mmCIF file of C-alpha atoms in Angstrom:
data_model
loop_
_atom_site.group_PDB
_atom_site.id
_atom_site.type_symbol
_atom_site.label_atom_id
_atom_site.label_comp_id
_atom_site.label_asym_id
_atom_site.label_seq_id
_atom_site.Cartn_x
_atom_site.Cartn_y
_atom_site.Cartn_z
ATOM 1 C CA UNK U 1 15.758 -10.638 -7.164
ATOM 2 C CA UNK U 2 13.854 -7.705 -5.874
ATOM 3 C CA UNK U 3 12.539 -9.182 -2.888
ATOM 4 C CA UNK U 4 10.107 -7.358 -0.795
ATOM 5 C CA UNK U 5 9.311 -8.560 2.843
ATOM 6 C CA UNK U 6 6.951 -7.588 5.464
ATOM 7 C CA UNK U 7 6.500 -8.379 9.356
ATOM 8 C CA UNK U 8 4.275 -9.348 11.049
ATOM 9 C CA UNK U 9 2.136 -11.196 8.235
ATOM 10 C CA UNK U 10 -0.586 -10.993 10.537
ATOM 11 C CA UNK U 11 -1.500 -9.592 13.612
ATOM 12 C CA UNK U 12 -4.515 -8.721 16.070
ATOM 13 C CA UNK U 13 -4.590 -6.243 18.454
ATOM 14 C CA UNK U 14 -6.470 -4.579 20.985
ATOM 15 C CA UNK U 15 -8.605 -1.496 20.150
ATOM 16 C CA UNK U 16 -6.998 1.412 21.344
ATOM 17 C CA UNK U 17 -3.551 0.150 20.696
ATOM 18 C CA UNK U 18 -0.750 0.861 18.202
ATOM 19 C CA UNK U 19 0.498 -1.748 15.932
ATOM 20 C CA UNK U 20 3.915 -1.268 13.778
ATOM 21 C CA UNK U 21 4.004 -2.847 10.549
ATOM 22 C CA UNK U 22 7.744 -3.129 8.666
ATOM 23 C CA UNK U 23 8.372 -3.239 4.729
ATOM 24 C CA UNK U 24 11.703 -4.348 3.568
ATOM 25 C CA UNK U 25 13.587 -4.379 0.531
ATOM 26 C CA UNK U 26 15.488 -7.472 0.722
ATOM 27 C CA UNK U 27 18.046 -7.151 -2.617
ATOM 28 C CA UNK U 28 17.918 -3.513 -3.661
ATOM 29 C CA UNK U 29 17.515 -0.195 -2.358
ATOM 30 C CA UNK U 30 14.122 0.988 -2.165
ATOM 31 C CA UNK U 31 14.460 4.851 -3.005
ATOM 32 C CA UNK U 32 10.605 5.120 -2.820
ATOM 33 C CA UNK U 33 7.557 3.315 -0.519
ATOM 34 C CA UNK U 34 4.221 2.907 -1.038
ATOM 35 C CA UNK U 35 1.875 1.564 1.316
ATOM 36 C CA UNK U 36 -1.630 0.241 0.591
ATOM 37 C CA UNK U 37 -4.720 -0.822 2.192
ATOM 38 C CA UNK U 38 -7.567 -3.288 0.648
ATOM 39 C CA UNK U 39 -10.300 -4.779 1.652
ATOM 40 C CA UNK U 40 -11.685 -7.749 1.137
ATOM 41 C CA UNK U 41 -12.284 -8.315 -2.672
ATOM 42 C CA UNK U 42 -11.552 -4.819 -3.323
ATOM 43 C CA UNK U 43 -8.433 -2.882 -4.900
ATOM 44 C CA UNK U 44 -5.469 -1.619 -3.828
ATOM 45 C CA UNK U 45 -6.319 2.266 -2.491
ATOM 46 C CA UNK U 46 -2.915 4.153 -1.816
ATOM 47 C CA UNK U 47 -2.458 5.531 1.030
ATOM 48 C CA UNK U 48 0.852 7.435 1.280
ATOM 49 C CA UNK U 49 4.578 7.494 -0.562
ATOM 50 C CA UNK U 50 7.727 7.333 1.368
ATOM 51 C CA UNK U 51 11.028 8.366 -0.044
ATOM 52 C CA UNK U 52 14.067 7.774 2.693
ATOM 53 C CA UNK U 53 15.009 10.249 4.825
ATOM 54 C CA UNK U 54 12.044 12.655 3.928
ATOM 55 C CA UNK U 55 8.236 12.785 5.143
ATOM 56 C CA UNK U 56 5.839 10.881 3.688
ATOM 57 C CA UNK U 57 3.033 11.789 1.458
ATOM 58 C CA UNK U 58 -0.438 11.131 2.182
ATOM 59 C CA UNK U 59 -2.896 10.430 0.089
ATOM 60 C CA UNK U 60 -6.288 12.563 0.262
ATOM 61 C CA UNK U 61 -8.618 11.322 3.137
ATOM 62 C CA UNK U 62 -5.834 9.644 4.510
ATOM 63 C CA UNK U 63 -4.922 10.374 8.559
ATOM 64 C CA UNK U 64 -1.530 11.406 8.890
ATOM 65 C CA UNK U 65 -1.456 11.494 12.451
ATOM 66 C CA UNK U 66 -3.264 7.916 12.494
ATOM 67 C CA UNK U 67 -0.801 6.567 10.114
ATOM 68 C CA UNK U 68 2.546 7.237 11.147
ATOM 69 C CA UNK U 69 5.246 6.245 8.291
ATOM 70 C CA UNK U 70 8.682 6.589 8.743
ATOM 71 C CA UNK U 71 11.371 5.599 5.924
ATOM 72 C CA UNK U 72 14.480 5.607 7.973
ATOM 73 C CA UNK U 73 16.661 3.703 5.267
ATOM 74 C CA UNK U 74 16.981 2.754 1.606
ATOM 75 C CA UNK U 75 15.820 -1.001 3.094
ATOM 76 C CA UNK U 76 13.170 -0.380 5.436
ATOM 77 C CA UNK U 77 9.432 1.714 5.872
ATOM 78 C CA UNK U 78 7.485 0.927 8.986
ATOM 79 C CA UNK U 79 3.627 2.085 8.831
ATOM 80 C CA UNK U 80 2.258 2.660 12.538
ATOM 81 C CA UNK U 81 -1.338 2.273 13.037
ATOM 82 C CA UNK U 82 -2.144 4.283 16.283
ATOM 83 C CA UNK U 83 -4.568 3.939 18.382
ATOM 84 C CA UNK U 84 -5.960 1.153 15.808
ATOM 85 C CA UNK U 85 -10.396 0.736 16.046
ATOM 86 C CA UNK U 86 -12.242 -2.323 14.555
ATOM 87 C CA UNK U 87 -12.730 0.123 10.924
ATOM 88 C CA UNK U 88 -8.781 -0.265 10.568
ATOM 89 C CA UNK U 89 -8.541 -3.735 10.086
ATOM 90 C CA UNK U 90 -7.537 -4.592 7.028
ATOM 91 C CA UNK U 91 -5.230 -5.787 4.030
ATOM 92 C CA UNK U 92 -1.982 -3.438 4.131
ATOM 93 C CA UNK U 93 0.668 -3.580 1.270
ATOM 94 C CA UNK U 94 3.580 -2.422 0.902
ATOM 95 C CA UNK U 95 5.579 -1.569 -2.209
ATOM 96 C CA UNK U 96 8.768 -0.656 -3.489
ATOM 97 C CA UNK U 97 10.757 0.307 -6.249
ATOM 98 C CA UNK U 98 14.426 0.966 -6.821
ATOM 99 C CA UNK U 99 16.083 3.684 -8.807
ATOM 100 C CA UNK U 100 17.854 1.476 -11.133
ATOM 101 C CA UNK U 101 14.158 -0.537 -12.041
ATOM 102 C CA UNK U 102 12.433 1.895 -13.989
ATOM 103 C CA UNK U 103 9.279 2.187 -13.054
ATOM 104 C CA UNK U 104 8.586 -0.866 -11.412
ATOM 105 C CA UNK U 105 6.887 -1.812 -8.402
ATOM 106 C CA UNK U 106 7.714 -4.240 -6.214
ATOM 107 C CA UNK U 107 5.018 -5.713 -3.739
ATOM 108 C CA UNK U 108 5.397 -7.057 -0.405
ATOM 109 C CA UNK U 109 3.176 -9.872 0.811
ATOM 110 C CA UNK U 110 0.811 -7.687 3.021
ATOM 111 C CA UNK U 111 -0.083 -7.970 6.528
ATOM 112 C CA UNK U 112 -4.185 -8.609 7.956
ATOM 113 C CA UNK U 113 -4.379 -6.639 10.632
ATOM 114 C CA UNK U 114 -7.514 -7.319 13.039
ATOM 115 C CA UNK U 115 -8.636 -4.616 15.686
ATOM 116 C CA UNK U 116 -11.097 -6.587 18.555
ATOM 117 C CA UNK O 1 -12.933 9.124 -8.837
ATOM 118 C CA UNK O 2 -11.752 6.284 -10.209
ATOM 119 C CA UNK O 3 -8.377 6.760 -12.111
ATOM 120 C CA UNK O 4 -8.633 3.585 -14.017
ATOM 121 C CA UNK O 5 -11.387 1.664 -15.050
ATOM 122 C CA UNK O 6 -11.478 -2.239 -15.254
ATOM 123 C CA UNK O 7 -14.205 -4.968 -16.610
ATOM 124 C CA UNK O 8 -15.221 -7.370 -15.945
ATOM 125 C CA UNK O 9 -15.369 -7.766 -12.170
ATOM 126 C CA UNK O 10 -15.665 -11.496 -12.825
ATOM 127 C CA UNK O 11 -15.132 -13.803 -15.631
ATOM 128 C CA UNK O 12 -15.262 -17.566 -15.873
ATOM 129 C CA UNK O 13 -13.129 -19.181 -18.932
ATOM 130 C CA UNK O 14 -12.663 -22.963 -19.975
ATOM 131 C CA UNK O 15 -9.580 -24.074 -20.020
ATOM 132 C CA UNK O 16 -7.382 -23.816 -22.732
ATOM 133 C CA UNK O 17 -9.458 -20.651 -24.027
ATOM 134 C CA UNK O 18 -8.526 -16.962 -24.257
ATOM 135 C CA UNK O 19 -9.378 -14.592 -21.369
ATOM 136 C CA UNK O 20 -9.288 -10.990 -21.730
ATOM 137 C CA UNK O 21 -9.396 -8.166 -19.387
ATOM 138 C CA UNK O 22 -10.179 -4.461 -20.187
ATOM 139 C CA UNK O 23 -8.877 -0.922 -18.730
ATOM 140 C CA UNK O 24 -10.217 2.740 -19.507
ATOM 141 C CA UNK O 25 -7.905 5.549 -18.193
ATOM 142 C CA UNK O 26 -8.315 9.274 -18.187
ATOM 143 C CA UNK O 27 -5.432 11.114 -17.454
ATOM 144 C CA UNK O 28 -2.955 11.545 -20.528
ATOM 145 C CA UNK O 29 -0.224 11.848 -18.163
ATOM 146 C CA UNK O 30 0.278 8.099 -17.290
ATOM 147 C CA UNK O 31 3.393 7.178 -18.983
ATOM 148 C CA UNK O 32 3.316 3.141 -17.503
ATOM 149 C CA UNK O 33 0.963 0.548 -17.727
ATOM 150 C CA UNK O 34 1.220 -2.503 -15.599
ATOM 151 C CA UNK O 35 -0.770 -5.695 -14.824
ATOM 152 C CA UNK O 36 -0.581 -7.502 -11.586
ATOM 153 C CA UNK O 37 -1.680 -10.882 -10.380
ATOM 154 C CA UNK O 38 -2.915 -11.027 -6.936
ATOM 155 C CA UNK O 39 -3.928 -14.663 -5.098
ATOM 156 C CA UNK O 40 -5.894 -14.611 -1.954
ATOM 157 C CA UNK O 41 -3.757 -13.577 1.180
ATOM 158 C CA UNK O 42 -0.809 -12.503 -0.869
ATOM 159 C CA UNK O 43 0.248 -9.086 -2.695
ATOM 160 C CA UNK O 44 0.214 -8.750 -6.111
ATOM 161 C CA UNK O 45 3.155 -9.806 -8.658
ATOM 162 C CA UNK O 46 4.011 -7.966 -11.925
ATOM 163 C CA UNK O 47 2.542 -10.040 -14.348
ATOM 164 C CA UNK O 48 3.613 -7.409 -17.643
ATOM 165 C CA UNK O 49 3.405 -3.853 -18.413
ATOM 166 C CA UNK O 50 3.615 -1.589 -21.268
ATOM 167 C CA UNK O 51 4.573 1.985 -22.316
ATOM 168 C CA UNK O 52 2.005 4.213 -24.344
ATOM 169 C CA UNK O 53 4.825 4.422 -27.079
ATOM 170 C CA UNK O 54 4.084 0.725 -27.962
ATOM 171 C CA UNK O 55 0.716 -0.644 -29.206
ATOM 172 C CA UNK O 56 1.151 -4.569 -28.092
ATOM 173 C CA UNK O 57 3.405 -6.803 -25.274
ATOM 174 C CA UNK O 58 3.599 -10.332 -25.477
ATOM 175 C CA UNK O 59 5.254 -12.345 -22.412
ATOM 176 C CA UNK O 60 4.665 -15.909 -22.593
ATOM 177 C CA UNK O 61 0.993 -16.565 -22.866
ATOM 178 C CA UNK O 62 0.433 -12.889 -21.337
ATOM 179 C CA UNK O 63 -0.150 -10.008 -24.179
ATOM 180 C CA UNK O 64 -1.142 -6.316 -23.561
ATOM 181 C CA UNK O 65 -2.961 -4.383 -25.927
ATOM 182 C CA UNK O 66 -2.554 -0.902 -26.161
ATOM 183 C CA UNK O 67 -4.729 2.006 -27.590
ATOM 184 C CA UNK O 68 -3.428 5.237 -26.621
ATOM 185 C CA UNK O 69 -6.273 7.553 -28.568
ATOM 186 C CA UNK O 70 -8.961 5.186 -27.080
ATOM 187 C CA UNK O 71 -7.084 5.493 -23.887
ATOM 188 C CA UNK O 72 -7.790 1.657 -23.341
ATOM 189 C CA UNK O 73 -5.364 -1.268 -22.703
ATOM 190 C CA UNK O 74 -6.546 -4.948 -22.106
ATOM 191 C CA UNK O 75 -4.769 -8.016 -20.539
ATOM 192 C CA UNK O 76 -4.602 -11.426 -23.171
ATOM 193 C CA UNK O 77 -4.255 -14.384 -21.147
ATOM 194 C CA UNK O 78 -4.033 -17.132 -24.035
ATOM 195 C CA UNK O 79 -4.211 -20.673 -23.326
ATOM 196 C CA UNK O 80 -5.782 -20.340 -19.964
ATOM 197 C CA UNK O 81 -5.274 -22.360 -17.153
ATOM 198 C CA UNK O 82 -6.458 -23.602 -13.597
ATOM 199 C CA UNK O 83 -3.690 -21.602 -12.251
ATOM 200 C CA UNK O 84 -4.333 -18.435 -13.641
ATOM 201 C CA UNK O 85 -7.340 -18.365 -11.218
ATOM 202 C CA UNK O 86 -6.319 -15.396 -9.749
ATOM 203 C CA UNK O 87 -7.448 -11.651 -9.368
ATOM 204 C CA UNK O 88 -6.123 -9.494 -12.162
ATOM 205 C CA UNK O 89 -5.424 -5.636 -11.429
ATOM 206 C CA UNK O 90 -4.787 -3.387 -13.985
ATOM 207 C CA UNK O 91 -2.741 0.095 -12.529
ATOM 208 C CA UNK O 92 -1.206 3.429 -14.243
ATOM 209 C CA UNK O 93 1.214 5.529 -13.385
ATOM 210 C CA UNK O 94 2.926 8.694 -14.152
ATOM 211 C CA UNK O 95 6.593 8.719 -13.544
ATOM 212 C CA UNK O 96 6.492 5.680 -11.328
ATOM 213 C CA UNK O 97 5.001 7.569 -9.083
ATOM 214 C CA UNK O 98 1.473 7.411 -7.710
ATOM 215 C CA UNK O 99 -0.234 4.290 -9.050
ATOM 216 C CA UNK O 100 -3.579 4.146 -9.502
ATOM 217 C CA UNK O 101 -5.228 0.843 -9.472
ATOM 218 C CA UNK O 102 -8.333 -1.018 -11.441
ATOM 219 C CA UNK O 103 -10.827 -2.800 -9.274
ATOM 220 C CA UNK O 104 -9.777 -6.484 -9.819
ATOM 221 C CA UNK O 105 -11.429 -8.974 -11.568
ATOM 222 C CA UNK O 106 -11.870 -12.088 -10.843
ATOM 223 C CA UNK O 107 -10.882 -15.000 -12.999
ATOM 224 C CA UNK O 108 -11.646 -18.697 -12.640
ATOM 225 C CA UNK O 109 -10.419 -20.725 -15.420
ATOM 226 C CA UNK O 110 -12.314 -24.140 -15.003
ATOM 227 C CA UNK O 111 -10.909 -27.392 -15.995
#
């Protein structure tokens, strides 16, 4: 159980453009979102916490207006990257964890995103 | 600043030996301790994690040590093997909320 997916597991885009990235919780109800970014050989740095149905919060440093999240259910964040540049490409991660697991995280495979 | 502090960023161990990872953390307000296992191109996977209220976890071949005055906690992989080769993350957390994360290290566990 506690199955996290996200979509697309890779994708490359266009500079300029905006690319959607979704996080699902696949077998529970994700009361809270993270979402992640690393680099190659590098940690995890997060970047914001979703809880459904409320705005996000961003981590210090972090764009809000570049990095649109929305938690519209208990099953599903989506992190936009808008107007994506080369510097954006990356690793990003998503996480969840449910109200009934304590306080454990549950991590989604990622998705490399490349900006040409 | 770096919430959590991990060494070593690399470490090469025989098989069958013992391979140990190390944490430092500064804020006394982290309540949860976990270790993940990350392989290249995926996310990481809970490995184990511990509360400060407890000074050891064993899982399997997996055992955390725990020093809350030191504020130091280290990852025991015993009897390691080829497929442990993996990058090992240390995190904290306070509440569940907010986890800070280590910066990896690298472990190759030759035959």
């Amino acid at each position: 159980g506690a199955v996290v997916s996200q979509h697309p597991s890779w994708v490359i885009c266009k500079s300029g453009t905006s690319v959607k990235i979704e996080c699902r919780s696949l077998d529970f109800q994700a009361t809270t979102m993270f979402w992640y970014r690393q680099f190659p050989k590098q940690s995890l740095m997060l970047m914001a916490t979703s809880n459904e149905g409320s705005k996000a919060t961003y981590e210090q440093g972090v764009e809000k207006d570049k990095f649109l999240i929305n938690h519209a259910s208990l099953t599903l964040s989506t992190l936009t990257v808008t107007s994506a540049h080369p510097e954006d490409s990356s690793f990003y991660i998503c996480s969840a964890n449910s109200q009934g697991a304590g306080y454990e995280q549950y991590f989604g495979p990622g998705t490399r995103l490349t900006v040409t | 600043q770096q919430q959590v502090k991990q060494s070593p960023q690399s470490l090469i161990v025989q098989k069958g030996g013992i391979s140990i990872i190390n944490c430092a953390y500064e804020n006394t307000a982290f309540d949860y301790f976990p270790w993940y296992q990350q392989f290249p191109g995926k996310g990481p996977a809970l490995l184990i994690a511990i509360r400060p209220d407890v000074s050891e976890k064993k899982e399997g071949r997996f055992t955390i040590s725990f020093n809350k005055s030191a504020k130091q906690f280290s990852l025991h992989i015993m009897d390691s093997q080829p497929g442990d080769s993996a990058t090992y993350f240390c995190a904290a957390s306070r509440g569940g909320n907010q986890f800070y994360f280590g910066t990896g290290t690298s472990l190759t566990v030759i035959p």
